[in-house]
Amino acid sequence: PFAGLSRSMRRRMSPTSWLVVDSSRGCKAFCTFCTVPNVVRGMKDGVYRMRDPRDVVDEIEAVTRDHGVTRFYMADDNFLGYGETSNQRMLAFADEILARGLNINFHAECRVDSLVPETLVRLREAGFDQILFGLESGSAKTLKRWAKGQTVEQNEAAVTLARELKLDLMPSMILLDWESGLDEVEESIGFIERTRLWRSSQPLWLVNRLKVHCGTAAARRYDNVRGKPDLPPVDAGDADSLARWCAAATYQQTPIENPHVAAFWSALNGEANRWSVLIDEVLPPLLKTLRETSRDTGRGDALARIKRIAAFRRSIGGALAGLMRRLVDAAQEQENAGRRPDDLDGVARRFVAGFEAELFPDGLDAWLAPKPPGLVAMPGAASRPPAPPAEAMAAETG
């Protein structure tokens, strides 16, 4: 299979700086939201299979030599594996890379209950520079409901170890599911604050809700608690009706039971989606234009705009954590007072407007929209409702 991959790469003539590699398959855990347990249960040769580390490094070395690949994504379900046998496999893998003098980097997804600090140190020396822990939640109650098989304390210890080793920690959190209470959501936000998990190159990855996948334990629980999804009628001549049927059949419509949690999620997700569009779609072409302008003409205004955008991106994580705290506190205040959720979207907009005004006094969207003199037209800013007046914001935050 590897030789075929090599031929395919040569045939396409598509240079790449990174490649996906598998060193193991399967997982022994039974998280309710994960599809892997259903896949591995039927395997006759065990639920976790490991490749010979020398074969894996042979593959890495060959594509590094022949194609100049220097970065690898280890696509294992749990890269670190289970028990001493897998631990020795990890040590042998690191030793092979170091012995061959391969100048590579790699990243992977790992369970926190598989960590062996000494082994992680060796892997770090071999080029392991980015790790994604399946933390999922900072609430013991939530972790138990999802059969995660790990504790909040283990999560915190894993984050601490990754920071000590200067690993780029990619956050993997699921803030809530359809059964979550505000107490669970607040515990997860407290965990994010304590561990400063928002200090990541991808802080918006913290904004997730549990997605129910067909055939998983979560789907079976949903059916038992809420009943199977009602499937709407399908009209062969109406594509929209088929889309509605598929959405219902695949659990894409799982309403959140607690109205205050639902309001919290709606307000948070709306602002996070807006920031995602800005960071992923609006800012990259804008930065390209500004860099070209700065390089070609040395314009000071282009450089100033580049610095402003960089400052904005660095600040997103802290602002996101602040927004989470502001929203969950407002939702808890309303729930404790026995009031229905009210205007959490407005709370979110006012908080975000205040944060963005520190860098963009006239508003971020307004700053992105006009065409500065001497520069080409800018990409359009993501649309959003107008910010409330300053006095409303002052009343909210005071």
PDB file of N, CA and C in Angstrom, residues 159-225:
ATOM      1  N   VAL A 159      -3.070  18.419  30.867  1.00  0.00           N
ATOM      2  CA  VAL A 159      -2.828  19.769  30.358  1.00  0.00           C
ATOM      3  C   VAL A 159      -1.547  20.335  30.950  1.00  0.00           C
ATOM      4  N   THR A 160      -1.345  20.127  32.247  1.00  0.00           N
ATOM      5  CA  THR A 160      -0.135  20.616  32.907  1.00  0.00           C
ATOM      6  C   THR A 160       1.113  19.986  32.296  1.00  0.00           C
ATOM      7  N   LEU A 161       1.086  18.681  32.066  1.00  0.00           N
ATOM      8  CA  LEU A 161       2.242  17.983  31.496  1.00  0.00           C
ATOM      9  C   LEU A 161       2.535  18.487  30.088  1.00  0.00           C
ATOM     10  N   ALA A 162       1.506  18.645  29.282  1.00  0.00           N
ATOM     11  CA  ALA A 162       1.710  19.133  27.916  1.00  0.00           C
ATOM     12  C   ALA A 162       2.350  20.519  27.924  1.00  0.00           C
ATOM     13  N   ARG A 163       1.899  21.369  28.844  1.00  0.00           N
ATOM     14  CA  ARG A 163       2.471  22.717  28.924  1.00  0.00           C
ATOM     15  C   ARG A 163       3.932  22.655  29.374  1.00  0.00           C
ATOM     16  N   GLU A 164       4.251  21.780  30.327  1.00  0.00           N
ATOM     17  CA  GLU A 164       5.631  21.662  30.802  1.00  0.00           C
ATOM     18  C   GLU A 164       6.568  21.232  29.670  1.00  0.00           C
ATOM     19  N   LEU A 165       6.067  20.392  28.766  1.00  0.00           N
ATOM     20  CA  LEU A 165       6.872  19.899  27.650  1.00  0.00           C
ATOM     21  C   LEU A 165       6.801  20.819  26.435  1.00  0.00           C
ATOM     22  N   LYS A 166       6.090  21.935  26.591  1.00  0.00           N
ATOM     23  CA  LYS A 166       5.953  22.913  25.502  1.00  0.00           C
ATOM     24  C   LYS A 166       5.350  22.280  24.251  1.00  0.00           C
ATOM     25  N   LEU A 167       4.380  21.416  24.469  1.00  0.00           N
ATOM     26  CA  LEU A 167       3.603  20.868  23.371  1.00  0.00           C
ATOM     27  C   LEU A 167       2.491  21.844  23.013  1.00  0.00           C
ATOM     28  N   ASP A 168       2.243  22.017  21.728  1.00  0.00           N
ATOM     29  CA  ASP A 168       1.113  22.823  21.296  1.00  0.00           C
ATOM     30  C   ASP A 168      -0.143  22.020  21.605  1.00  0.00           C
ATOM     31  N   LEU A 169      -0.909  22.491  22.555  1.00  0.00           N
ATOM     32  CA  LEU A 169      -2.077  21.757  23.037  1.00  0.00           C
ATOM     33  C   LEU A 169      -3.314  22.193  22.270  1.00  0.00           C
ATOM     34  N   MET A 170      -3.877  21.280  21.512  1.00  0.00           N
ATOM     35  CA  MET A 170      -5.102  21.555  20.776  1.00  0.00           C
ATOM     36  C   MET A 170      -6.294  21.192  21.658  1.00  0.00           C
ATOM     37  N   PRO A 171      -7.193  22.117  21.931  1.00  0.00           N
ATOM     38  CA  PRO A 171      -8.297  21.827  22.835  1.00  0.00           C
ATOM     39  C   PRO A 171      -9.363  20.953  22.180  1.00  0.00           C
ATOM     40  N   SER A 172      -9.787  19.933  22.891  1.00  0.00           N
ATOM     41  CA  SER A 172     -10.908  19.107  22.437  1.00  0.00           C
ATOM     42  C   SER A 172     -11.929  19.073  23.560  1.00  0.00           C
ATOM     43  N   MET A 173     -12.925  19.913  23.452  1.00  0.00           N
ATOM     44  CA  MET A 173     -13.954  20.017  24.479  1.00  0.00           C
ATOM     45  C   MET A 173     -15.334  19.920  23.839  1.00  0.00           C
ATOM     46  N   ILE A 174     -16.246  19.280  24.560  1.00  0.00           N
ATOM     47  CA  ILE A 174     -17.659  19.271  24.185  1.00  0.00           C
ATOM     48  C   ILE A 174     -18.384  19.935  25.352  1.00  0.00           C
ATOM     49  N   LEU A 175     -18.830  21.152  25.143  1.00  0.00           N
ATOM     50  CA  LEU A 175     -19.364  21.927  26.263  1.00  0.00           C
ATOM     51  C   LEU A 175     -20.653  21.346  26.836  1.00  0.00           C
ATOM     52  N   LEU A 176     -21.461  20.702  25.996  1.00  0.00           N
ATOM     53  CA  LEU A 176     -22.768  20.274  26.481  1.00  0.00           C
ATOM     54  C   LEU A 176     -23.393  19.267  25.524  1.00  0.00           C
ATOM     55  N   ASP A 177     -24.403  18.581  26.028  1.00  0.00           N
ATOM     56  CA  ASP A 177     -25.256  17.754  25.183  1.00  0.00           C
ATOM     57  C   ASP A 177     -26.701  18.148  25.434  1.00  0.00           C
ATOM     58  N   TRP A 178     -27.639  17.383  24.914  1.00  0.00           N
ATOM     59  CA  TRP A 178     -29.045  17.802  25.035  1.00  0.00           C
ATOM     60  C   TRP A 178     -29.564  17.684  26.465  1.00  0.00           C
ATOM     61  N   GLU A 179     -28.851  16.961  27.336  1.00  0.00           N
ATOM     62  CA  GLU A 179     -29.289  16.784  28.715  1.00  0.00           C
ATOM     63  C   GLU A 179     -28.556  17.688  29.707  1.00  0.00           C
ATOM     64  N   SER A 180     -27.594  18.444  29.262  1.00  0.00           N
ATOM     65  CA  SER A 180     -26.733  19.206  30.177  1.00  0.00           C
ATOM     66  C   SER A 180     -27.516  20.237  30.977  1.00  0.00           C
ATOM     67  N   GLY A 181     -27.109  20.369  32.246  1.00  0.00           N
ATOM     68  CA  GLY A 181     -27.609  21.455  33.070  1.00  0.00           C
ATOM     69  C   GLY A 181     -26.585  22.577  33.118  1.00  0.00           C
ATOM     70  N   LEU A 182     -27.011  23.737  33.586  1.00  0.00           N
ATOM     71  CA  LEU A 182     -26.091  24.871  33.671  1.00  0.00           C
ATOM     72  C   LEU A 182     -24.942  24.596  34.634  1.00  0.00           C
ATOM     73  N   ASP A 183     -25.186  23.750  35.658  1.00  0.00           N
ATOM     74  CA  ASP A 183     -24.109  23.437  36.587  1.00  0.00           C
ATOM     75  C   ASP A 183     -22.969  22.713  35.876  1.00  0.00           C
ATOM     76  N   GLU A 184     -23.294  21.806  34.961  1.00  0.00           N
ATOM     77  CA  GLU A 184     -22.262  21.089  34.204  1.00  0.00           C
ATOM     78  C   GLU A 184     -21.530  22.036  33.260  1.00  0.00           C
ATOM     79  N   VAL A 185     -22.274  22.898  32.588  1.00  0.00           N
ATOM     80  CA  VAL A 185     -21.658  23.852  31.672  1.00  0.00           C
ATOM     81  C   VAL A 185     -20.708  24.764  32.438  1.00  0.00           C
ATOM     82  N   GLU A 186     -21.145  25.246  33.607  1.00  0.00           N
ATOM     83  CA  GLU A 186     -20.301  26.139  34.410  1.00  0.00           C
ATOM     84  C   GLU A 186     -19.034  25.418  34.868  1.00  0.00           C
ATOM     85  N   GLU A 187     -19.131  24.130  35.214  1.00  0.00           N
ATOM     86  CA  GLU A 187     -17.949  23.377  35.631  1.00  0.00           C
ATOM     87  C   GLU A 187     -16.947  23.263  34.487  1.00  0.00           C
ATOM     88  N   SER A 188     -17.423  23.061  33.272  1.00  0.00           N
ATOM     89  CA  SER A 188     -16.517  22.980  32.124  1.00  0.00           C
ATOM     90  C   SER A 188     -15.860  24.326  31.843  1.00  0.00           C
ATOM     91  N   ILE A 189     -16.620  25.407  31.986  1.00  0.00           N
ATOM     92  CA  ILE A 189     -16.042  26.738  31.789  1.00  0.00           C
ATOM     93  C   ILE A 189     -15.012  27.031  32.879  1.00  0.00           C
ATOM     94  N   GLY A 190     -15.308  26.626  34.118  1.00  0.00           N
ATOM     95  CA  GLY A 190     -14.326  26.778  35.180  1.00  0.00           C
ATOM     96  C   GLY A 190     -13.044  26.006  34.884  1.00  0.00           C
ATOM     97  N   PHE A 191     -13.185  24.819  34.309  1.00  0.00           N
ATOM     98  CA  PHE A 191     -12.018  24.021  33.921  1.00  0.00           C
ATOM     99  C   PHE A 191     -11.201  24.744  32.845  1.00  0.00           C
ATOM    100  N   ILE A 192     -11.893  25.310  31.866  1.00  0.00           N
ATOM    101  CA  ILE A 192     -11.213  26.060  30.797  1.00  0.00           C
ATOM    102  C   ILE A 192     -10.457  27.249  31.386  1.00  0.00           C
ATOM    103  N   GLU A 193     -11.073  27.914  32.360  1.00  0.00           N
ATOM    104  CA  GLU A 193     -10.420  29.066  33.000  1.00  0.00           C
ATOM    105  C   GLU A 193      -9.211  28.632  33.826  1.00  0.00           C
ATOM    106  N   ARG A 194      -9.369  27.570  34.636  1.00  0.00           N
ATOM    107  CA  ARG A 194      -8.266  27.128  35.511  1.00  0.00           C
ATOM    108  C   ARG A 194      -7.050  26.683  34.710  1.00  0.00           C
ATOM    109  N   THR A 195      -7.307  25.960  33.634  1.00  0.00           N
ATOM    110  CA  THR A 195      -6.210  25.414  32.829  1.00  0.00           C
ATOM    111  C   THR A 195      -5.762  26.381  31.740  1.00  0.00           C
ATOM    112  N   ARG A 196      -6.455  27.518  31.626  1.00  0.00           N
ATOM    113  CA  ARG A 196      -6.164  28.480  30.558  1.00  0.00           C
ATOM    114  C   ARG A 196      -6.152  27.771  29.198  1.00  0.00           C
ATOM    115  N   LEU A 197      -7.121  26.906  29.018  1.00  0.00           N
ATOM    116  CA  LEU A 197      -7.185  26.098  27.801  1.00  0.00           C
ATOM    117  C   LEU A 197      -7.426  26.955  26.571  1.00  0.00           C
ATOM    118  N   TRP A 198      -7.914  28.160  26.797  1.00  0.00           N
ATOM    119  CA  TRP A 198      -8.161  29.071  25.673  1.00  0.00           C
ATOM    120  C   TRP A 198      -6.859  29.598  25.085  1.00  0.00           C
ATOM    121  N   ARG A 199      -5.730  29.371  25.750  1.00  0.00           N
ATOM    122  CA  ARG A 199      -4.438  29.800  25.214  1.00  0.00           C
ATOM    123  C   ARG A 199      -3.956  28.757  24.214  1.00  0.00           C
ATOM    124  N   SER A 200      -4.547  28.783  23.056  1.00  0.00           N
ATOM    125  CA  SER A 200      -4.287  27.786  22.023  1.00  0.00           C
ATOM    126  C   SER A 200      -4.308  28.472  20.676  1.00  0.00           C
ATOM    127  N   SER A 201      -3.686  27.831  19.695  1.00  0.00           N
ATOM    128  CA  SER A 201      -3.751  28.387  18.346  1.00  0.00           C
ATOM    129  C   SER A 201      -5.137  28.222  17.742  1.00  0.00           C
ATOM    130  N   GLN A 202      -5.976  27.396  18.368  1.00  0.00           N
ATOM    131  CA  GLN A 202      -7.336  27.172  17.877  1.00  0.00           C
ATOM    132  C   GLN A 202      -8.350  27.278  19.021  1.00  0.00           C
ATOM    133  N   PRO A 203      -8.475  28.434  19.666  1.00  0.00           N
ATOM    134  CA  PRO A 203      -9.372  28.518  20.825  1.00  0.00           C
ATOM    135  C   PRO A 203     -10.835  28.269  20.490  1.00  0.00           C
ATOM    136  N   LEU A 204     -11.246  28.553  19.255  1.00  0.00           N
ATOM    137  CA  LEU A 204     -12.649  28.373  18.905  1.00  0.00           C
ATOM    138  C   LEU A 204     -13.039  26.903  18.844  1.00  0.00           C
ATOM    139  N   TRP A 205     -12.056  26.006  18.890  1.00  0.00           N
ATOM    140  CA  TRP A 205     -12.375  24.583  18.976  1.00  0.00           C
ATOM    141  C   TRP A 205     -13.038  24.234  20.304  1.00  0.00           C
ATOM    142  N   LEU A 206     -13.010  25.148  21.246  1.00  0.00           N
ATOM    143  CA  LEU A 206     -13.662  24.908  22.531  1.00  0.00           C
ATOM    144  C   LEU A 206     -15.178  24.974  22.430  1.00  0.00           C
ATOM    145  N   VAL A 207     -15.688  25.548  21.363  1.00  0.00           N
ATOM    146  CA  VAL A 207     -17.138  25.755  21.232  1.00  0.00           C
ATOM    147  C   VAL A 207     -17.734  24.605  20.429  1.00  0.00           C
ATOM    148  N   ASN A 208     -18.132  23.565  21.148  1.00  0.00           N
ATOM    149  CA  ASN A 208     -18.757  22.391  20.534  1.00  0.00           C
ATOM    150  C   ASN A 208     -19.893  21.900  21.413  1.00  0.00           C
ATOM    151  N   ARG A 209     -20.911  21.346  20.793  1.00  0.00           N
ATOM    152  CA  ARG A 209     -21.917  20.583  21.519  1.00  0.00           C
ATOM    153  C   ARG A 209     -21.882  19.153  20.991  1.00  0.00           C
ATOM    154  N   LEU A 210     -22.325  18.215  21.789  1.00  0.00           N
ATOM    155  CA  LEU A 210     -22.256  16.813  21.404  1.00  0.00           C
ATOM    156  C   LEU A 210     -23.142  16.550  20.200  1.00  0.00           C
ATOM    157  N   LYS A 211     -22.556  15.907  19.197  1.00  0.00           N
ATOM    158  CA  LYS A 211     -23.299  15.490  18.017  1.00  0.00           C
ATOM    159  C   LYS A 211     -23.634  14.011  18.154  1.00  0.00           C
ATOM    160  N   VAL A 212     -24.884  13.687  18.004  1.00  0.00           N
ATOM    161  CA  VAL A 212     -25.337  12.301  18.128  1.00  0.00           C
ATOM    162  C   VAL A 212     -25.157  11.603  16.789  1.00  0.00           C
ATOM    163  N   HIS A 213     -24.331  10.550  16.766  1.00  0.00           N
ATOM    164  CA  HIS A 213     -24.099   9.781  15.552  1.00  0.00           C
ATOM    165  C   HIS A 213     -24.923   8.499  15.585  1.00  0.00           C
ATOM    166  N   CYS A 214     -25.465   8.141  14.442  1.00  0.00           N
ATOM    167  CA  CYS A 214     -26.294   6.944  14.339  1.00  0.00           C
ATOM    168  C   CYS A 214     -25.516   5.709  14.813  1.00  0.00           C
ATOM    169  N   GLY A 215     -26.189   4.853  15.578  1.00  0.00           N
ATOM    170  CA  GLY A 215     -25.589   3.599  16.004  1.00  0.00           C
ATOM    171  C   GLY A 215     -24.739   3.684  17.250  1.00  0.00           C
ATOM    172  N   THR A 216     -24.496   4.885  17.770  1.00  0.00           N
ATOM    173  CA  THR A 216     -23.674   5.027  18.970  1.00  0.00           C
ATOM    174  C   THR A 216     -24.517   4.840  20.224  1.00  0.00           C
ATOM    175  N   ALA A 217     -23.824   4.702  21.362  1.00  0.00           N
ATOM    176  CA  ALA A 217     -24.535   4.614  22.629  1.00  0.00           C
ATOM    177  C   ALA A 217     -25.325   5.884  22.908  1.00  0.00           C
ATOM    178  N   ALA A 218     -24.795   7.035  22.454  1.00  0.00           N
ATOM    179  CA  ALA A 218     -25.529   8.293  22.633  1.00  0.00           C
ATOM    180  C   ALA A 218     -26.848   8.260  21.880  1.00  0.00           C
ATOM    181  N   ALA A 219     -26.849   7.688  20.695  1.00  0.00           N
ATOM    182  CA  ALA A 219     -28.091   7.582  19.922  1.00  0.00           C
ATOM    183  C   ALA A 219     -29.085   6.659  20.626  1.00  0.00           C
ATOM    184  N   ARG A 220     -28.581   5.567  21.172  1.00  0.00           N
ATOM    185  CA  ARG A 220     -29.479   4.652  21.892  1.00  0.00           C
ATOM    186  C   ARG A 220     -30.044   5.335  23.139  1.00  0.00           C
ATOM    187  N   ARG A 221     -29.212   6.110  23.826  1.00  0.00           N
ATOM    188  CA  ARG A 221     -29.707   6.838  25.003  1.00  0.00           C
ATOM    189  C   ARG A 221     -30.751   7.865  24.596  1.00  0.00           C
ATOM    190  N   TYR A 222     -30.486   8.575  23.494  1.00  0.00           N
ATOM    191  CA  TYR A 222     -31.452   9.571  23.035  1.00  0.00           C
ATOM    192  C   TYR A 222     -32.790   8.906  22.727  1.00  0.00           C
ATOM    193  N   ASP A 223     -32.741   7.749  22.053  1.00  0.00           N
ATOM    194  CA  ASP A 223     -33.978   7.037  21.720  1.00  0.00           C
ATOM    195  C   ASP A 223     -34.733   6.630  22.979  1.00  0.00           C
ATOM    196  N   ASN A 224     -33.993   6.186  24.018  1.00  0.00           N
ATOM    197  CA  ASN A 224     -34.639   5.742  25.253  1.00  0.00           C
ATOM    198  C   ASN A 224     -35.229   6.902  26.037  1.00  0.00           C
ATOM    199  N   VAL A 225     -34.534   8.046  26.023  1.00  0.00           N
ATOM    200  CA  VAL A 225     -34.974   9.192  26.820  1.00  0.00           C
ATOM    201  C   VAL A 225     -35.999  10.037  26.084  1.00  0.00           C
TER     202      VAL A 225
END
